[in-house]
PDB file of C-alpha atoms in Angstrom:
ATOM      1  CA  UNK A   1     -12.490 -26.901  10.029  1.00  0.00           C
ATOM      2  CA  UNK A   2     -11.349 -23.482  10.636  1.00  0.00           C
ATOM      3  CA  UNK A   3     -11.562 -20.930   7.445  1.00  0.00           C
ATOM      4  CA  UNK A   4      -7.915 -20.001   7.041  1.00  0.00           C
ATOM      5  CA  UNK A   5      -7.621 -15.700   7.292  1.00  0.00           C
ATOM      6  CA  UNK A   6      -6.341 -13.744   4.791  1.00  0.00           C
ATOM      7  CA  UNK A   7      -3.085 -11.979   6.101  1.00  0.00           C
ATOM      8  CA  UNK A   8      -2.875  -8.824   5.638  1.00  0.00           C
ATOM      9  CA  UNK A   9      -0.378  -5.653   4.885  1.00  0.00           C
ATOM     10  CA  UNK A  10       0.175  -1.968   5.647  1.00  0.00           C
ATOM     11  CA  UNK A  11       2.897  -0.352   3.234  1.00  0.00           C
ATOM     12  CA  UNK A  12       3.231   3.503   4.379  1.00  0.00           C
ATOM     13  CA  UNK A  13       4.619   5.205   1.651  1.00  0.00           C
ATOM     14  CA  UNK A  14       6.917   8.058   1.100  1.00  0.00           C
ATOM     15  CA  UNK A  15       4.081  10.282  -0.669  1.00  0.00           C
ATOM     16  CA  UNK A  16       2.135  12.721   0.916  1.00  0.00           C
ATOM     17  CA  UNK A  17       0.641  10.944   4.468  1.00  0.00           C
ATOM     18  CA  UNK A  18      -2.714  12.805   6.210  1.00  0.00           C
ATOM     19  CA  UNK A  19      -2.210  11.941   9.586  1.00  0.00           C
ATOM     20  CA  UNK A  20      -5.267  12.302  10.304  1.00  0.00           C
ATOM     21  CA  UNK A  21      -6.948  10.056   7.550  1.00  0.00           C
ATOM     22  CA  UNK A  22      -4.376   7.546   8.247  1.00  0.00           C
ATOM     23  CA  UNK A  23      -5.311   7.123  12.328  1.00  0.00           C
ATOM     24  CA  UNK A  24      -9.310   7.304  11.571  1.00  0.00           C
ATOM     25  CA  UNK A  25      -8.373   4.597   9.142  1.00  0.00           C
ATOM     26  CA  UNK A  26      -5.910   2.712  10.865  1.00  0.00           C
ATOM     27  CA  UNK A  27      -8.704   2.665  13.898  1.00  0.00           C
ATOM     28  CA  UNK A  28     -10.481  -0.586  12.974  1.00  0.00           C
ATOM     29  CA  UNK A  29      -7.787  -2.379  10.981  1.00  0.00           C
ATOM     30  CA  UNK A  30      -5.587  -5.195  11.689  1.00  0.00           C
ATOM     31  CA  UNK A  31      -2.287  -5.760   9.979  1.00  0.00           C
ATOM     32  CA  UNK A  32      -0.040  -9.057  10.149  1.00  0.00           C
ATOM     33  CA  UNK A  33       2.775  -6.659   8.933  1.00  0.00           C
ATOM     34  CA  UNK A  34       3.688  -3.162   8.420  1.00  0.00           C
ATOM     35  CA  UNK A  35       6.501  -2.124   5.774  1.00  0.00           C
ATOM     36  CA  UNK A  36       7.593   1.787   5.803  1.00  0.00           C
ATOM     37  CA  UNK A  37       8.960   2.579   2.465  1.00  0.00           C
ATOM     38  CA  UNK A  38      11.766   5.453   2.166  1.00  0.00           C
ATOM     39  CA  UNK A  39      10.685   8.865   3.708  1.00  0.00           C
ATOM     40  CA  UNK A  40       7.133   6.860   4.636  1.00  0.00           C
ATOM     41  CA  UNK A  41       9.318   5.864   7.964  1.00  0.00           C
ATOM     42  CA  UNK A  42       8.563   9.384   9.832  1.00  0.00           C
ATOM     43  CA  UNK A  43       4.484   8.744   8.850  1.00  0.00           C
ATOM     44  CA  UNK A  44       4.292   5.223   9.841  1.00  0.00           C
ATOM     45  CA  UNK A  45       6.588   6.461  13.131  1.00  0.00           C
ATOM     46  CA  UNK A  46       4.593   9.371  14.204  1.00  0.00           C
ATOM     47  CA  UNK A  47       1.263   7.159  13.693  1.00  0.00           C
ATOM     48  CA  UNK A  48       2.749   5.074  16.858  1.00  0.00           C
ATOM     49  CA  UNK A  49       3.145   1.872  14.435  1.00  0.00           C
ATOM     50  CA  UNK A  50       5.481  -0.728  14.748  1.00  0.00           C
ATOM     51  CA  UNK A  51       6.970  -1.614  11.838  1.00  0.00           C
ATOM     52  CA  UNK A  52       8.229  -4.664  10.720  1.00  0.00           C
ATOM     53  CA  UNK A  53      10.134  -3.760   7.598  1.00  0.00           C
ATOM     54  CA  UNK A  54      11.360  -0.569   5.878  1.00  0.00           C
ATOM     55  CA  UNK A  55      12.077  -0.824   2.277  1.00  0.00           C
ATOM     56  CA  UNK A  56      13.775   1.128  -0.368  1.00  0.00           C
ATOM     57  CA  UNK A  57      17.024   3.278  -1.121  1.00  0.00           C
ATOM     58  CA  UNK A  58      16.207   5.873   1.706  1.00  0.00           C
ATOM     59  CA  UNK A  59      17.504   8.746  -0.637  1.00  0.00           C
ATOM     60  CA  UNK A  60      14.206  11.322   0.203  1.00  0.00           C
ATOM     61  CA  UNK A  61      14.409   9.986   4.270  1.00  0.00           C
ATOM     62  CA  UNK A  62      14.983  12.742   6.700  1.00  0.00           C
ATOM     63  CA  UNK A  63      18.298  11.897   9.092  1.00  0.00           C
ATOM     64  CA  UNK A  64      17.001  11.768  11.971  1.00  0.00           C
ATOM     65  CA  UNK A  65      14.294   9.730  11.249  1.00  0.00           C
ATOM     66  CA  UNK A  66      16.578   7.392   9.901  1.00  0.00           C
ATOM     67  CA  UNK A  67      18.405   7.065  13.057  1.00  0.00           C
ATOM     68  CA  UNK A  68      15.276   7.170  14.867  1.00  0.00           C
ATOM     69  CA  UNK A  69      14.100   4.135  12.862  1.00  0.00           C
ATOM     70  CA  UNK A  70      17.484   2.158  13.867  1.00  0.00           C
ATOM     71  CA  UNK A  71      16.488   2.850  17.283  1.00  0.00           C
ATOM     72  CA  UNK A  72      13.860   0.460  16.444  1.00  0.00           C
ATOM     73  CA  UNK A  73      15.614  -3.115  16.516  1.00  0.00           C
ATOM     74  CA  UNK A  74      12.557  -5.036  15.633  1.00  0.00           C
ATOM     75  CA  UNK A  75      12.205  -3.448  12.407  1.00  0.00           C
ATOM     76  CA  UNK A  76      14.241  -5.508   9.650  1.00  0.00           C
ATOM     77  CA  UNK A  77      16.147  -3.312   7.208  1.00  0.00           C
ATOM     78  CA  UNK A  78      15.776  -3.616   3.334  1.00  0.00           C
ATOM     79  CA  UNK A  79      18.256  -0.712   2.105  1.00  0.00           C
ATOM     80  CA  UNK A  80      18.405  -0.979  -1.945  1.00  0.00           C
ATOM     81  CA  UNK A  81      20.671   1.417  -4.071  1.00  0.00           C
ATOM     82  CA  UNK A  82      19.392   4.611  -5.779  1.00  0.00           C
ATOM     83  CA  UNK A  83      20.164   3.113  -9.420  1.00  0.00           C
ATOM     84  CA  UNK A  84      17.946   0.420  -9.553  1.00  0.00           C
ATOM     85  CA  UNK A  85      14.719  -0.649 -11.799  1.00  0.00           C
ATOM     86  CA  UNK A  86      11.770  -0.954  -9.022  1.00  0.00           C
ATOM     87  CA  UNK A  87      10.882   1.793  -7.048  1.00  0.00           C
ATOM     88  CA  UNK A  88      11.164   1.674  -3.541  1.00  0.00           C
ATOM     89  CA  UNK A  89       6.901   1.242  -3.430  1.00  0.00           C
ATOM     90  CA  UNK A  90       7.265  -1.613  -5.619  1.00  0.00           C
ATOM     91  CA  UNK A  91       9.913  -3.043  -3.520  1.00  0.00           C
ATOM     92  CA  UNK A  92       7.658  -3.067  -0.771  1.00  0.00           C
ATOM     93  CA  UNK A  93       4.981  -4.804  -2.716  1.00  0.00           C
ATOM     94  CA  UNK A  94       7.252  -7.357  -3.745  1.00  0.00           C
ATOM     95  CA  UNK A  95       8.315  -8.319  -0.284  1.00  0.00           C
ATOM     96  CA  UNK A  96       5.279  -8.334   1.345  1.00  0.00           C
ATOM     97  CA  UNK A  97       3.675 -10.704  -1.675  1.00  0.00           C
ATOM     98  CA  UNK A  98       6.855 -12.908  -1.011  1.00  0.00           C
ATOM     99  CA  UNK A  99       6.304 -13.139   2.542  1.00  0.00           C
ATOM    100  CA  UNK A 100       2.706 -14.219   1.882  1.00  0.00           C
ATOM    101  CA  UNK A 101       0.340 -11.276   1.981  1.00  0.00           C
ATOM    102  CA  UNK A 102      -2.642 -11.655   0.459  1.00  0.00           C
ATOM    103  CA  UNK A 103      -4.502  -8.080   1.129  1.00  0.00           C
ATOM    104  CA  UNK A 104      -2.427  -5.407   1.100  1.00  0.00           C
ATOM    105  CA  UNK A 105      -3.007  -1.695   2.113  1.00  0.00           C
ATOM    106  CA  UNK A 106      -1.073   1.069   0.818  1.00  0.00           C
ATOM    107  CA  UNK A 107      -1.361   4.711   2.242  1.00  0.00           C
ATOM    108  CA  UNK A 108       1.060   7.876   1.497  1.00  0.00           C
ATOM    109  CA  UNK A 109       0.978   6.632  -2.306  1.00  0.00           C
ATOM    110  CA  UNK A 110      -1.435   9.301  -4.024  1.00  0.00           C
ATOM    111  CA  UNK A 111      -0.453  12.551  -3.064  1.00  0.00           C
ATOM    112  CA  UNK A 112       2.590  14.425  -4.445  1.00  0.00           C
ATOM    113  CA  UNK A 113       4.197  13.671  -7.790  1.00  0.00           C
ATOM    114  CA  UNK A 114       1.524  12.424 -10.446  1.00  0.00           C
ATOM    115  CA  UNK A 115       4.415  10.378 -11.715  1.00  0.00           C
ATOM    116  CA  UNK A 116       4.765   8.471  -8.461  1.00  0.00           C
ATOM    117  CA  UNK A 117       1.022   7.978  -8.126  1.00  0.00           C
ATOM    118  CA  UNK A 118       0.371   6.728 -11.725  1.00  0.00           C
ATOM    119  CA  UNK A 119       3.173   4.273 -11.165  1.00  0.00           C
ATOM    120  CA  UNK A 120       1.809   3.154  -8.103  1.00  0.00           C
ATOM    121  CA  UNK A 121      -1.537   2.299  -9.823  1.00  0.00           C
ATOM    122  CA  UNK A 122       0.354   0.737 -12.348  1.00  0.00           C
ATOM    123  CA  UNK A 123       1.866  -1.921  -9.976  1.00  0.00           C
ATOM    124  CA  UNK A 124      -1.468  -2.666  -8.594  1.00  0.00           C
ATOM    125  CA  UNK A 125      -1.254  -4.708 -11.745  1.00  0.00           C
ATOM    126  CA  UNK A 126       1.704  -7.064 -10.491  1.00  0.00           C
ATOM    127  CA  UNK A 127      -0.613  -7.952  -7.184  1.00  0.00           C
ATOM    128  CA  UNK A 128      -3.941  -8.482  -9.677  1.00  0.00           C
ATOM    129  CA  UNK A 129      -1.525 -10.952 -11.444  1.00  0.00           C
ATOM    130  CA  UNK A 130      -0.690 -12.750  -8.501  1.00  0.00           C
ATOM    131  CA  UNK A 131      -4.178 -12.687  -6.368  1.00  0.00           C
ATOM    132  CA  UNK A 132      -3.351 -10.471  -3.736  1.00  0.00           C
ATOM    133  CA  UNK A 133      -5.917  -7.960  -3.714  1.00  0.00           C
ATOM    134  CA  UNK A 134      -3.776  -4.451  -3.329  1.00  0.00           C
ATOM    135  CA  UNK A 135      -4.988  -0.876  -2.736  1.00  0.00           C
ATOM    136  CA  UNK A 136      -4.098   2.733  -2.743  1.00  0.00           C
ATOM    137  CA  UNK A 137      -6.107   4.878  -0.119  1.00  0.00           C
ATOM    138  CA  UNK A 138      -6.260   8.489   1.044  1.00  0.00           C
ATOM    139  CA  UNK A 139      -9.065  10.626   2.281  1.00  0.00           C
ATOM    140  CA  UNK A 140     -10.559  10.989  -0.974  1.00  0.00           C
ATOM    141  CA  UNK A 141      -9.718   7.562  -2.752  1.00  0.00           C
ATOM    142  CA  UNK A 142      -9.504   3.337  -2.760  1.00  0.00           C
ATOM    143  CA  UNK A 143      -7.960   2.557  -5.779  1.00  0.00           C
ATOM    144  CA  UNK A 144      -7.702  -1.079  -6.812  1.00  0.00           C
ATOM    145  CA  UNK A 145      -7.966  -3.233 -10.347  1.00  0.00           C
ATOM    146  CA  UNK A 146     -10.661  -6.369 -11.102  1.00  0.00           C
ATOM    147  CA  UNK A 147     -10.057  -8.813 -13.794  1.00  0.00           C
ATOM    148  CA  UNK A 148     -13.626 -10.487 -12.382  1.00  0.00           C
ATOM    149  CA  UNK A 149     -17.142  -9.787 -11.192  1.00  0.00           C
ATOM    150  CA  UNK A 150     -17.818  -7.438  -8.302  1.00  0.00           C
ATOM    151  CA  UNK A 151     -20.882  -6.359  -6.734  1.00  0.00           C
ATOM    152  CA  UNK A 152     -21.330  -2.916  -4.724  1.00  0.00           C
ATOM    153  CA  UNK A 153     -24.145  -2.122  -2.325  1.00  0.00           C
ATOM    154  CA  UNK A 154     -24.936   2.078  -2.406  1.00  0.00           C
ATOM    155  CA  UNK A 155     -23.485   2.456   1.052  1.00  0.00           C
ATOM    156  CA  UNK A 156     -21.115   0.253   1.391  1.00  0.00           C
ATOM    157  CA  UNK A 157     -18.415   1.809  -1.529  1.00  0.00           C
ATOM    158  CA  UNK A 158     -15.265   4.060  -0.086  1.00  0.00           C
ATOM    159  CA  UNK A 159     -16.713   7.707  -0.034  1.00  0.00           C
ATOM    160  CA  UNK A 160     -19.398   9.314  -1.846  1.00  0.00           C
ATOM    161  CA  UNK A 161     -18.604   8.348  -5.537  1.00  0.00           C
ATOM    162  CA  UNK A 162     -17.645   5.753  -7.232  1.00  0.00           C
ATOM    163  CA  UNK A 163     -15.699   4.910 -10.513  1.00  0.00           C
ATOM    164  CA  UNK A 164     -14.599   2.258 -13.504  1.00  0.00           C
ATOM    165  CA  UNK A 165     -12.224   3.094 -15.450  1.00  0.00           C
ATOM    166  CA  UNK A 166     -11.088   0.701 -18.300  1.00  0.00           C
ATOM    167  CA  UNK A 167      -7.297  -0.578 -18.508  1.00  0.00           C
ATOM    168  CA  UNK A 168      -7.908  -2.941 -21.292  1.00  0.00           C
ATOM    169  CA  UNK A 169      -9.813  -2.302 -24.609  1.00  0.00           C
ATOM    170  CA  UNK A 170     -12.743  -4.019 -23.684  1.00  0.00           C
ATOM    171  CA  UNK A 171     -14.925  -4.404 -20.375  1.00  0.00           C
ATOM    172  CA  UNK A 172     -18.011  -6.658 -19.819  1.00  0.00           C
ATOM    173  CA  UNK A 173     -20.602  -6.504 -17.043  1.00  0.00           C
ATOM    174  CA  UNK A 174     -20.770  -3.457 -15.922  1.00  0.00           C
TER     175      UNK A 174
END
């Protein structure tokens, strides 16, 4: 019997997007879905993606790459109002959990506003919670929670360095 695959999500955020990170990374990866939150659109459209989804109140997207996304008529539209208790990130997260997404990649959320990025850390929580193993990346960073063992291999860890840091009062195993 066949060993069922994990599917898999790309979320391009509205934060700050290095293009050129984002192709190298994008190089080797395969995604079942791609969501474009807000302003992400223009990233996730001038990386050549096609997206299946953008998500969020669209308040910080640029005009014409709003009407360049409608061009688009595979991409299903998820337009929330600005007064509303998710942000548009978490919105995204949401939907692609719903629609079954068990991995999901998150680029254009760390750069920017230190507000935005802490919250998106913060709902890294909500996927931990419901087994979907989520991430933040960007040139520098892969940011994701553990509630369970974990073993690393020196050369096989995202960059040069690599970090714990403690959410709860008390770790074990490390």
């Amino acid at each position: 019997m066949r060993e069922q695959e994990t599917k898999r999500a790309l979320i391009i955020s509205g934060g700050s997007l290095e293009e050129d990170f984002a192709s190298a990374y994008l190089k080797d990866q395969n995604f079942d879905m791609i969501i474009a939150v807000d302003s992400g659109l223009k990233g996730a459209l001038d990386l050549g993606l096609s997206v299946d989804a953008a998500v969020g109140d669209f308040d910080s997207a640029d005009p014409v790459t709003l009407a360049e996304g409608h061009e688009h008529r595979e991409i299903h539209w998820e337009v929330h109002r600005p007064e509303k208790d998710e942000t548009d990130t978490e919105l995204a997260l949401r939907k692609a959990m719903a629609l079954g997404c068990e991995e999901i990649a998150v680029l254009g959320a760390t750069g920017g506003r230190a507000d935005h990025m802490m919250g998106n850390v913060q709902l890294l929580f909500q996927c931990l919670q419901k087994g979907v193993f989520a991430y933040l990346a960007d040139p520098q960073n892969k940011i994701y929670l553990l509630d369970g063992e974990r073993e690393y291999q020196k050369g096989q860890v995202w960059g040069k360095y690599i970090s714990f840091l403690p959410l709860t009062e008390r770790v074990y195993g490390i």
